[in-house]
Coordinates of C-alpha atoms in Angstrom, one line a residue:
M1 CA 99.3 338.7 -28.7
S2 CA 98.2 337.9 -31.3
S3 CA 96.1 334.2 -31.6
R4 CA 98.9 333.4 -35.6
E5 CA 101.7 334.9 -32.7
N6 CA 100.8 332.3 -29.6
P7 CA 99.7 328.6 -31.3
S8 CA 98.9 327.2 -27.2
G9 CA 95.7 329.5 -28.1
I10 CA 94.4 328.3 -31.1
C11 CA 95.1 325.1 -29.3
K12 CA 92.5 325.9 -26.3
S13 CA 90.6 327.0 -28.3
I14 CA 89.4 323.3 -30.2
P15 CA 91.3 320.7 -29.2
K16 CA 89.0 318.2 -30.0
L17 CA 89.8 319.7 -33.3
I18 CA 93.4 318.9 -32.4
S19 CA 92.9 315.8 -30.9
S20 CA 90.6 314.8 -34.3
F21 CA 93.5 315.5 -36.4
V22 CA 96.5 313.9 -34.8
D23 CA 94.0 310.4 -34.3
T24 CA 93.4 311.1 -37.9
F25 CA 96.7 311.5 -38.6
V26 CA 98.0 308.4 -36.8
D27 CA 95.3 305.9 -38.5
Y28 CA 96.4 306.9 -41.8
S29 CA 99.9 306.4 -41.6
V30 CA 98.9 302.9 -39.8
S31 CA 96.8 301.6 -41.9
G32 CA 95.9 303.9 -45.2
I33 CA 92.4 304.5 -44.3
F34 CA 90.8 308.1 -43.0
L35 CA 88.6 306.8 -40.5
P36 CA 87.7 309.7 -37.8
Q37 CA 86.5 309.4 -34.3
D38 CA 83.5 307.2 -33.4
P39 CA 80.6 309.2 -32.0
S40 CA 79.2 306.2 -30.4
S41 CA 79.3 305.9 -26.8
Q42 CA 81.4 302.6 -25.6
N43 CA 78.4 302.6 -22.7
E44 CA 76.1 302.2 -25.2
I45 CA 74.3 298.6 -24.5
L46 CA 75.9 295.9 -26.8
Q47 CA 72.4 294.5 -29.0
T48 CA 72.4 290.1 -29.1
R49 CA 68.8 289.6 -30.8
F50 CA 67.9 290.7 -34.5
E51 CA 65.9 290.6 -36.8
K52 CA 66.2 288.7 -40.0
P53 CA 67.0 290.8 -43.2
E54 CA 66.2 290.5 -46.3
R55 CA 70.1 288.9 -47.3
L56 CA 72.5 287.8 -44.0
V57 CA 75.8 286.6 -45.1
A58 CA 78.5 285.1 -42.7
I59 CA 82.3 284.3 -43.1
G60 CA 84.9 282.6 -41.0
D61 CA 87.8 283.1 -39.5
L62 CA 90.0 285.3 -41.2
H63 CA 93.2 285.2 -39.7
G64 CA 95.9 287.7 -40.1
D65 CA 95.0 288.1 -44.1
L66 CA 94.1 290.8 -45.8
E67 CA 93.7 289.9 -49.1
K68 CA 91.7 287.1 -48.4
S69 CA 89.3 288.9 -46.5
R70 CA 88.5 291.1 -49.3
E71 CA 88.1 288.3 -51.7
A72 CA 85.4 287.5 -49.4
F73 CA 83.7 290.3 -49.4
K74 CA 83.8 291.2 -53.2
I75 CA 82.4 287.7 -54.1
A76 CA 79.5 288.2 -51.8
G77 CA 78.9 291.4 -53.9
L78 CA 79.3 294.0 -50.6
I79 CA 82.4 295.4 -51.7
D80 CA 83.6 297.3 -55.3
S81 CA 86.8 296.9 -56.6
S82 CA 88.2 300.0 -53.8
D83 CA 87.2 298.3 -51.3
R84 CA 83.5 300.7 -51.1
W85 CA 80.0 299.3 -48.9
T86 CA 78.2 297.6 -52.4
G87 CA 76.0 294.9 -50.1
G88 CA 73.0 297.7 -49.5
S89 CA 71.0 296.6 -46.6
T90 CA 72.5 292.9 -46.2
M91 CA 73.7 291.9 -43.0
V92 CA 77.0 290.5 -41.9
V93 CA 77.9 288.5 -38.9
Q94 CA 82.0 288.0 -39.2
V95 CA 82.7 285.2 -36.6
G96 CA 85.7 286.0 -35.0
D97 CA 89.3 285.2 -35.4
V98 CA 91.1 288.5 -37.3
L99 CA 93.7 288.2 -35.1
D100 CA 97.0 285.9 -35.0
R101 CA 98.4 283.8 -38.1
G102 CA 98.7 286.9 -40.6
G103 CA 100.6 289.8 -40.5
E104 CA 98.2 292.1 -41.0
E105 CA 95.4 292.3 -38.7
L106 CA 95.0 295.6 -38.0
K107 CA 94.9 296.9 -41.4
I108 CA 91.5 294.0 -41.6
L109 CA 90.7 295.7 -37.7
Y110 CA 90.4 299.5 -39.8
F111 CA 88.9 297.5 -43.2
L112 CA 86.3 296.2 -41.0
E113 CA 85.6 299.9 -39.0
K114 CA 85.5 301.4 -42.7
L115 CA 82.7 299.1 -43.6
K116 CA 80.4 299.4 -40.6
R117 CA 80.6 303.0 -41.5
E118 CA 79.7 302.7 -44.9
A119 CA 76.9 299.9 -44.5
E120 CA 75.5 301.3 -42.2
R121 CA 75.0 304.6 -44.0
A122 CA 72.9 302.3 -46.8
G123 CA 71.4 300.9 -44.5
G124 CA 73.0 298.1 -44.4
K125 CA 75.3 296.1 -40.8
I126 CA 78.3 294.4 -40.2
L127 CA 78.5 292.2 -37.0
T128 CA 81.6 291.1 -36.1
M129 CA 82.8 288.6 -32.9
N130 CA 85.0 287.3 -30.6
G131 CA 86.9 284.5 -31.7
N132 CA 89.0 282.0 -29.4
H133 CA 92.6 284.2 -30.7
E134 CA 90.9 288.0 -29.7
I135 CA 90.4 285.9 -26.1
M136 CA 93.8 284.9 -26.5
N137 CA 95.4 288.4 -26.8
I138 CA 93.3 290.6 -25.3
E139 CA 94.8 288.1 -21.8
G140 CA 98.6 288.4 -24.2
D141 CA 98.7 285.0 -24.6
F142 CA 100.7 285.3 -28.2
R143 CA 101.2 282.1 -28.8
Y144 CA 99.6 282.6 -33.1
V145 CA 101.0 285.9 -33.6
T146 CA 103.3 285.9 -36.8
K147 CA 106.3 288.3 -37.5
K148 CA 105.1 290.1 -39.6
G149 CA 101.8 290.7 -37.1
L150 CA 104.2 291.5 -34.5
E151 CA 106.6 294.1 -36.9
E152 CA 102.6 295.7 -37.8
F153 CA 101.7 296.2 -33.6
Q154 CA 104.8 298.5 -33.2
I155 CA 104.7 300.5 -36.4
W156 CA 100.9 301.1 -34.5
A157 CA 102.8 301.8 -31.5
D158 CA 105.7 303.6 -32.8
W159 CA 102.5 306.0 -34.3
Y160 CA 100.4 306.0 -31.8
C161 CA 103.2 307.0 -29.3
L162 CA 103.8 310.3 -31.6
G163 CA 100.5 311.3 -32.1
N164 CA 100.4 311.3 -28.3
K165 CA 104.0 313.8 -28.1
M166 CA 101.8 315.7 -31.1
K167 CA 98.7 316.8 -28.8
T168 CA 101.5 317.5 -25.2
L169 CA 102.2 320.0 -27.2
C170 CA 98.8 321.7 -27.2
S171 CA 98.2 322.5 -23.7
G172 CA 94.2 322.9 -24.0
L173 CA 94.6 319.0 -24.2
D174 CA 94.5 316.3 -20.9
K175 CA 98.4 314.9 -20.7
P176 CA 97.8 311.3 -23.3
K177 CA 97.5 308.0 -21.0
D178 CA 100.9 306.3 -21.6
P179 CA 99.8 303.2 -23.5
Y180 CA 103.5 301.8 -22.1
E181 CA 102.3 302.1 -18.4
G182 CA 102.9 298.9 -16.5
I183 CA 104.5 296.9 -18.8
P184 CA 108.0 295.6 -17.5
M185 CA 111.0 296.3 -19.4
S186 CA 112.1 292.9 -19.8
F187 CA 110.5 289.4 -20.0
P188 CA 112.6 286.2 -19.8
R189 CA 114.1 284.4 -22.1
M190 CA 112.3 286.5 -24.4
R191 CA 114.5 286.8 -28.3
A192 CA 115.6 290.6 -28.6
D193 CA 113.6 290.6 -32.0
C194 CA 111.0 290.3 -31.1
F195 CA 111.4 292.1 -27.7
E196 CA 109.4 295.5 -28.9
G197 CA 105.7 293.3 -30.5
I198 CA 105.2 292.3 -27.5
R199 CA 105.8 294.9 -26.2
A200 CA 103.5 297.5 -28.0
R201 CA 101.1 294.2 -28.9
I202 CA 99.8 294.3 -24.7
A203 CA 100.1 297.6 -25.1
A204 CA 97.0 297.9 -27.8
L205 CA 95.2 294.6 -26.8
R206 CA 95.5 294.2 -23.5
P207 CA 92.2 294.7 -21.4
D208 CA 91.6 298.5 -21.4
G209 CA 94.3 299.6 -24.5
P210 CA 93.8 301.7 -27.2
I211 CA 93.1 299.6 -30.3
A212 CA 91.0 296.8 -27.5
K213 CA 89.2 299.4 -26.2
R214 CA 88.6 301.4 -30.0
F215 CA 87.7 298.1 -31.8
L216 CA 87.2 294.8 -29.7
T217 CA 84.7 296.4 -27.5
K218 CA 82.3 296.9 -30.7
N219 CA 82.6 293.2 -31.2
Q220 CA 79.5 290.7 -30.0
T221 CA 80.5 286.7 -28.8
V222 CA 77.3 285.5 -29.3
A223 CA 74.8 287.1 -32.0
V224 CA 70.6 286.0 -32.3
V225 CA 69.5 286.9 -36.3
G226 CA 66.4 285.1 -37.2
D227 CA 66.0 281.9 -36.4
S228 CA 69.9 281.1 -37.1
V229 CA 72.5 282.0 -33.5
F230 CA 76.2 283.4 -33.8
V231 CA 79.3 282.2 -32.1
H232 CA 82.7 281.1 -32.3
G233 CA 83.5 277.9 -31.2
G234 CA 79.3 276.3 -29.2
L235 CA 76.7 277.1 -27.6
L236 CA 75.8 274.7 -24.8
A237 CA 72.6 275.4 -22.6
E238 CA 74.5 276.4 -19.9
H239 CA 75.6 278.8 -21.8
I240 CA 72.9 280.1 -23.0
E241 CA 71.2 279.9 -19.3
Y242 CA 73.8 282.2 -18.1
G243 CA 72.3 284.3 -20.6
L244 CA 73.5 285.7 -24.5
E245 CA 73.2 289.5 -23.5
R246 CA 74.5 288.4 -20.2
I247 CA 77.7 287.1 -21.0
N248 CA 78.2 290.5 -24.4
E249 CA 78.2 292.9 -21.2
E250 CA 80.0 291.1 -19.3
V251 CA 82.5 290.7 -21.8
R252 CA 83.0 294.2 -23.3
G253 CA 82.9 295.0 -19.8
W254 CA 85.8 293.2 -19.8
I255 CA 87.5 293.9 -23.0
N256 CA 87.0 297.9 -21.2
G257 CA 89.1 296.7 -18.0
F258 CA 85.8 297.9 -16.4
K259 CA 86.4 294.2 -14.5
G260 CA 87.9 291.4 -14.6
G261 CA 91.6 291.5 -14.2
R262 CA 94.3 290.2 -16.7
Y263 CA 92.4 286.6 -18.1
A264 CA 88.1 286.3 -19.5
P265 CA 85.2 285.3 -18.3
A266 CA 84.8 281.4 -17.7
Y267 CA 83.1 280.3 -20.2
C268 CA 84.7 281.7 -22.6
R269 CA 88.2 279.6 -21.0
G270 CA 88.1 276.5 -21.4
G271 CA 87.2 273.4 -24.1
N272 CA 84.5 274.0 -23.2
S273 CA 83.2 277.6 -23.8
V274 CA 81.7 279.4 -26.1
V275 CA 85.2 280.0 -28.5
W276 CA 87.0 277.3 -27.9
L277 CA 83.9 274.6 -28.1
R278 CA 84.9 272.1 -31.1
K279 CA 81.2 269.8 -29.9
F280 CA 80.0 270.8 -33.3
S281 CA 82.0 271.3 -35.6
E282 CA 84.4 267.7 -36.0
E283 CA 84.5 267.6 -39.7
M284 CA 83.4 263.9 -39.3
A285 CA 80.0 265.0 -38.8
H286 CA 80.0 261.1 -36.7
K287 CA 82.2 263.0 -33.9
C288 CA 79.0 266.0 -33.7
D289 CA 77.6 266.0 -30.5
C290 CA 73.9 266.8 -32.1
A291 CA 71.3 265.6 -28.9
A292 CA 73.8 269.0 -27.2
L293 CA 73.2 271.6 -30.3
E294 CA 69.7 270.4 -30.3
H295 CA 69.3 270.8 -26.5
A296 CA 71.3 274.3 -27.2
L297 CA 68.9 275.4 -29.5
S298 CA 65.3 274.3 -27.7
T299 CA 66.4 277.0 -25.5
I300 CA 66.6 279.8 -27.6
P301 CA 63.2 280.6 -29.1
G302 CA 62.7 281.0 -32.7
V303 CA 66.8 279.2 -33.7
K304 CA 66.7 276.9 -35.7
R305 CA 70.4 277.4 -36.8
M306 CA 73.9 277.7 -35.2
I307 CA 76.1 278.7 -37.5
M308 CA 80.1 279.3 -36.5
G309 CA 83.9 279.6 -37.3
H310 CA 86.8 278.1 -35.3
T311 CA 87.1 274.6 -37.2
I312 CA 88.9 274.2 -40.5
Q313 CA 86.5 272.4 -42.7
D314 CA 89.0 271.5 -45.7
A315 CA 85.2 270.4 -47.8
G316 CA 84.4 274.0 -47.9
I317 CA 82.0 275.2 -45.5
N318 CA 79.4 272.7 -44.8
G319 CA 76.3 271.5 -42.0
V320 CA 75.4 269.1 -39.9
C321 CA 72.9 267.7 -37.8
N322 CA 70.2 268.7 -39.8
D323 CA 71.3 271.5 -40.9
K324 CA 71.8 272.4 -37.1
A325 CA 75.3 273.3 -37.1
I326 CA 76.9 275.4 -39.7
R327 CA 80.5 275.6 -40.3
I328 CA 82.1 278.5 -42.1
D329 CA 85.7 278.3 -41.2
V330 CA 87.4 277.9 -44.6
G331 CA 91.0 278.3 -43.9
M332 CA 91.0 280.8 -45.9
S333 CA 94.4 283.0 -44.2
K334 CA 97.4 282.1 -46.1
G335 CA 98.3 281.5 -42.8
C336 CA 96.0 278.9 -42.4
A337 CA 95.4 276.7 -45.3
D338 CA 95.2 279.1 -47.7
G339 CA 91.4 278.1 -48.4
L340 CA 89.4 279.4 -51.4
P341 CA 87.0 282.2 -50.4
E342 CA 83.9 280.9 -49.3
V343 CA 81.2 282.3 -47.5
L344 CA 77.4 281.0 -46.6
E345 CA 74.2 283.7 -47.8
I346 CA 71.0 283.3 -46.1
R347 CA 68.1 284.8 -48.0
R348 CA 64.0 285.7 -46.5
D349 CA 62.6 284.1 -50.3
S350 CA 65.1 281.2 -50.8
G351 CA 66.9 279.7 -47.8
V352 CA 70.1 278.9 -47.8
R353 CA 73.4 278.8 -49.9
I354 CA 77.1 278.9 -50.1
V355 CA 78.9 281.4 -52.2
T356 CA 81.9 280.2 -53.4
S357 CA 85.0 281.1 -55.2
N358 CA 85.9 277.3 -55.5
P359 CA 86.5 276.7 -59.8
L360 CA 84.9 273.1 -59.1
Y361 CA 81.6 274.0 -59.2
K362 CA 82.6 276.5 -61.8
E363 CA 80.8 274.8 -64.7
N364 CA 77.4 275.1 -63.7
P365 CA 77.1 277.1 -60.6
Y366 CA 74.1 277.5 -59.7
S367 CA 73.4 273.3 -59.7
H368 CA 72.5 271.4 -56.8
V369 CA 75.2 268.1 -56.8
A370 CA 71.7 266.5 -55.4
P371 CA 68.2 267.5 -57.6
D372 CA 66.1 267.1 -55.3
S373 CA 67.2 269.6 -52.9
K374 CA 67.2 273.1 -52.8
T375 CA 69.2 274.3 -49.5
G376 CA 70.8 271.8 -48.4
L377 CA 74.4 272.2 -46.7
G378 CA 76.9 269.0 -47.1
L379 CA 79.7 267.9 -45.6
L380 CA 81.5 265.6 -48.8
V381 CA 80.8 267.2 -52.5
P382 CA 78.0 263.7 -52.8
V383 CA 75.9 265.3 -49.9
P384 CA 73.9 268.4 -51.6
K385 CA 75.3 271.3 -51.6
Q386 CA 74.4 274.5 -53.2
V387 CA 76.4 277.2 -54.9
E388 CA 77.6 280.4 -56.0
V389 CA 80.9 281.5 -57.9
K390 CA 83.0 284.2 -57.7
A391 CA 85.7 284.4 -59.8

């Protein structure tokens, strides 16, 4: 019998190609993006420390708003009108909280993954981080999920399961794992219109879930880039003493389903954890614990500032404690404060500045509110704030 008359024979000879085709088909159906499988290994050590690049851009919480996410990348000159990477060798750190409060969470994950690969080819780099909302969703805490967010994951699950059925037609492939395995068929007191979306979200995001494993295991929880340390909430001296590399590897191991069960390590849970801490991000500067901040920074050689998201800054990106804490969550998502996109830029040759779409600065975008300041960051407009406006 010829191979044309025996389709299963073809599958046996090229199972990886068939599987890759099905996965790409599912990806495009969910996100509108062709995203070939990443050849990198899940066992690669997650890098924690990076040399200072010529240009570093930090982007705050995105919370399910793809349009605002694109705007943030565009005002920083990182993508063109077709969402292609134009940032060259720029390094980008997105400080977490892609999930919750919006209905395009998966589309943002695919968007960021596509840009990561394009940036690598151009000599740049994009780091994505775990925020408290990533941790919550992996744990199955869906308090801040929207109806559209549930619908998006249900659509993903439908396509993913269809892809698995397609793979079962090929005798050369192992039987795919059922993403719903072990998930209850009913939940007490759950609204009927949320049931399928909740099950799909659990299936996708629980430890070892397909979306968690594919995207969130690549996230850092802490990253040191040159003289800046990045974290979603904040770092205390006790976290640094525990070990930054250790935190990254343990969190990734938990997301991969290797250990830890349903709940994240203790340093990711509670008010003083690395993803929940607000000691340095209170909007009122006098409420920030500058002594604890300086103590923490002093234990990381060569680091002089901590950059964080997590707490919305109504006044825009700003610094406290002599700019040793820089807060970059501007609540840009329409599910939060619908704030105007702003990003932080750090250049090796010219220091720190804010790139904003705020029209208040449009008349003289490169001017300083205080003439004697070159790189200061302020909580309120009267305090030094260097900005560039991008419409």
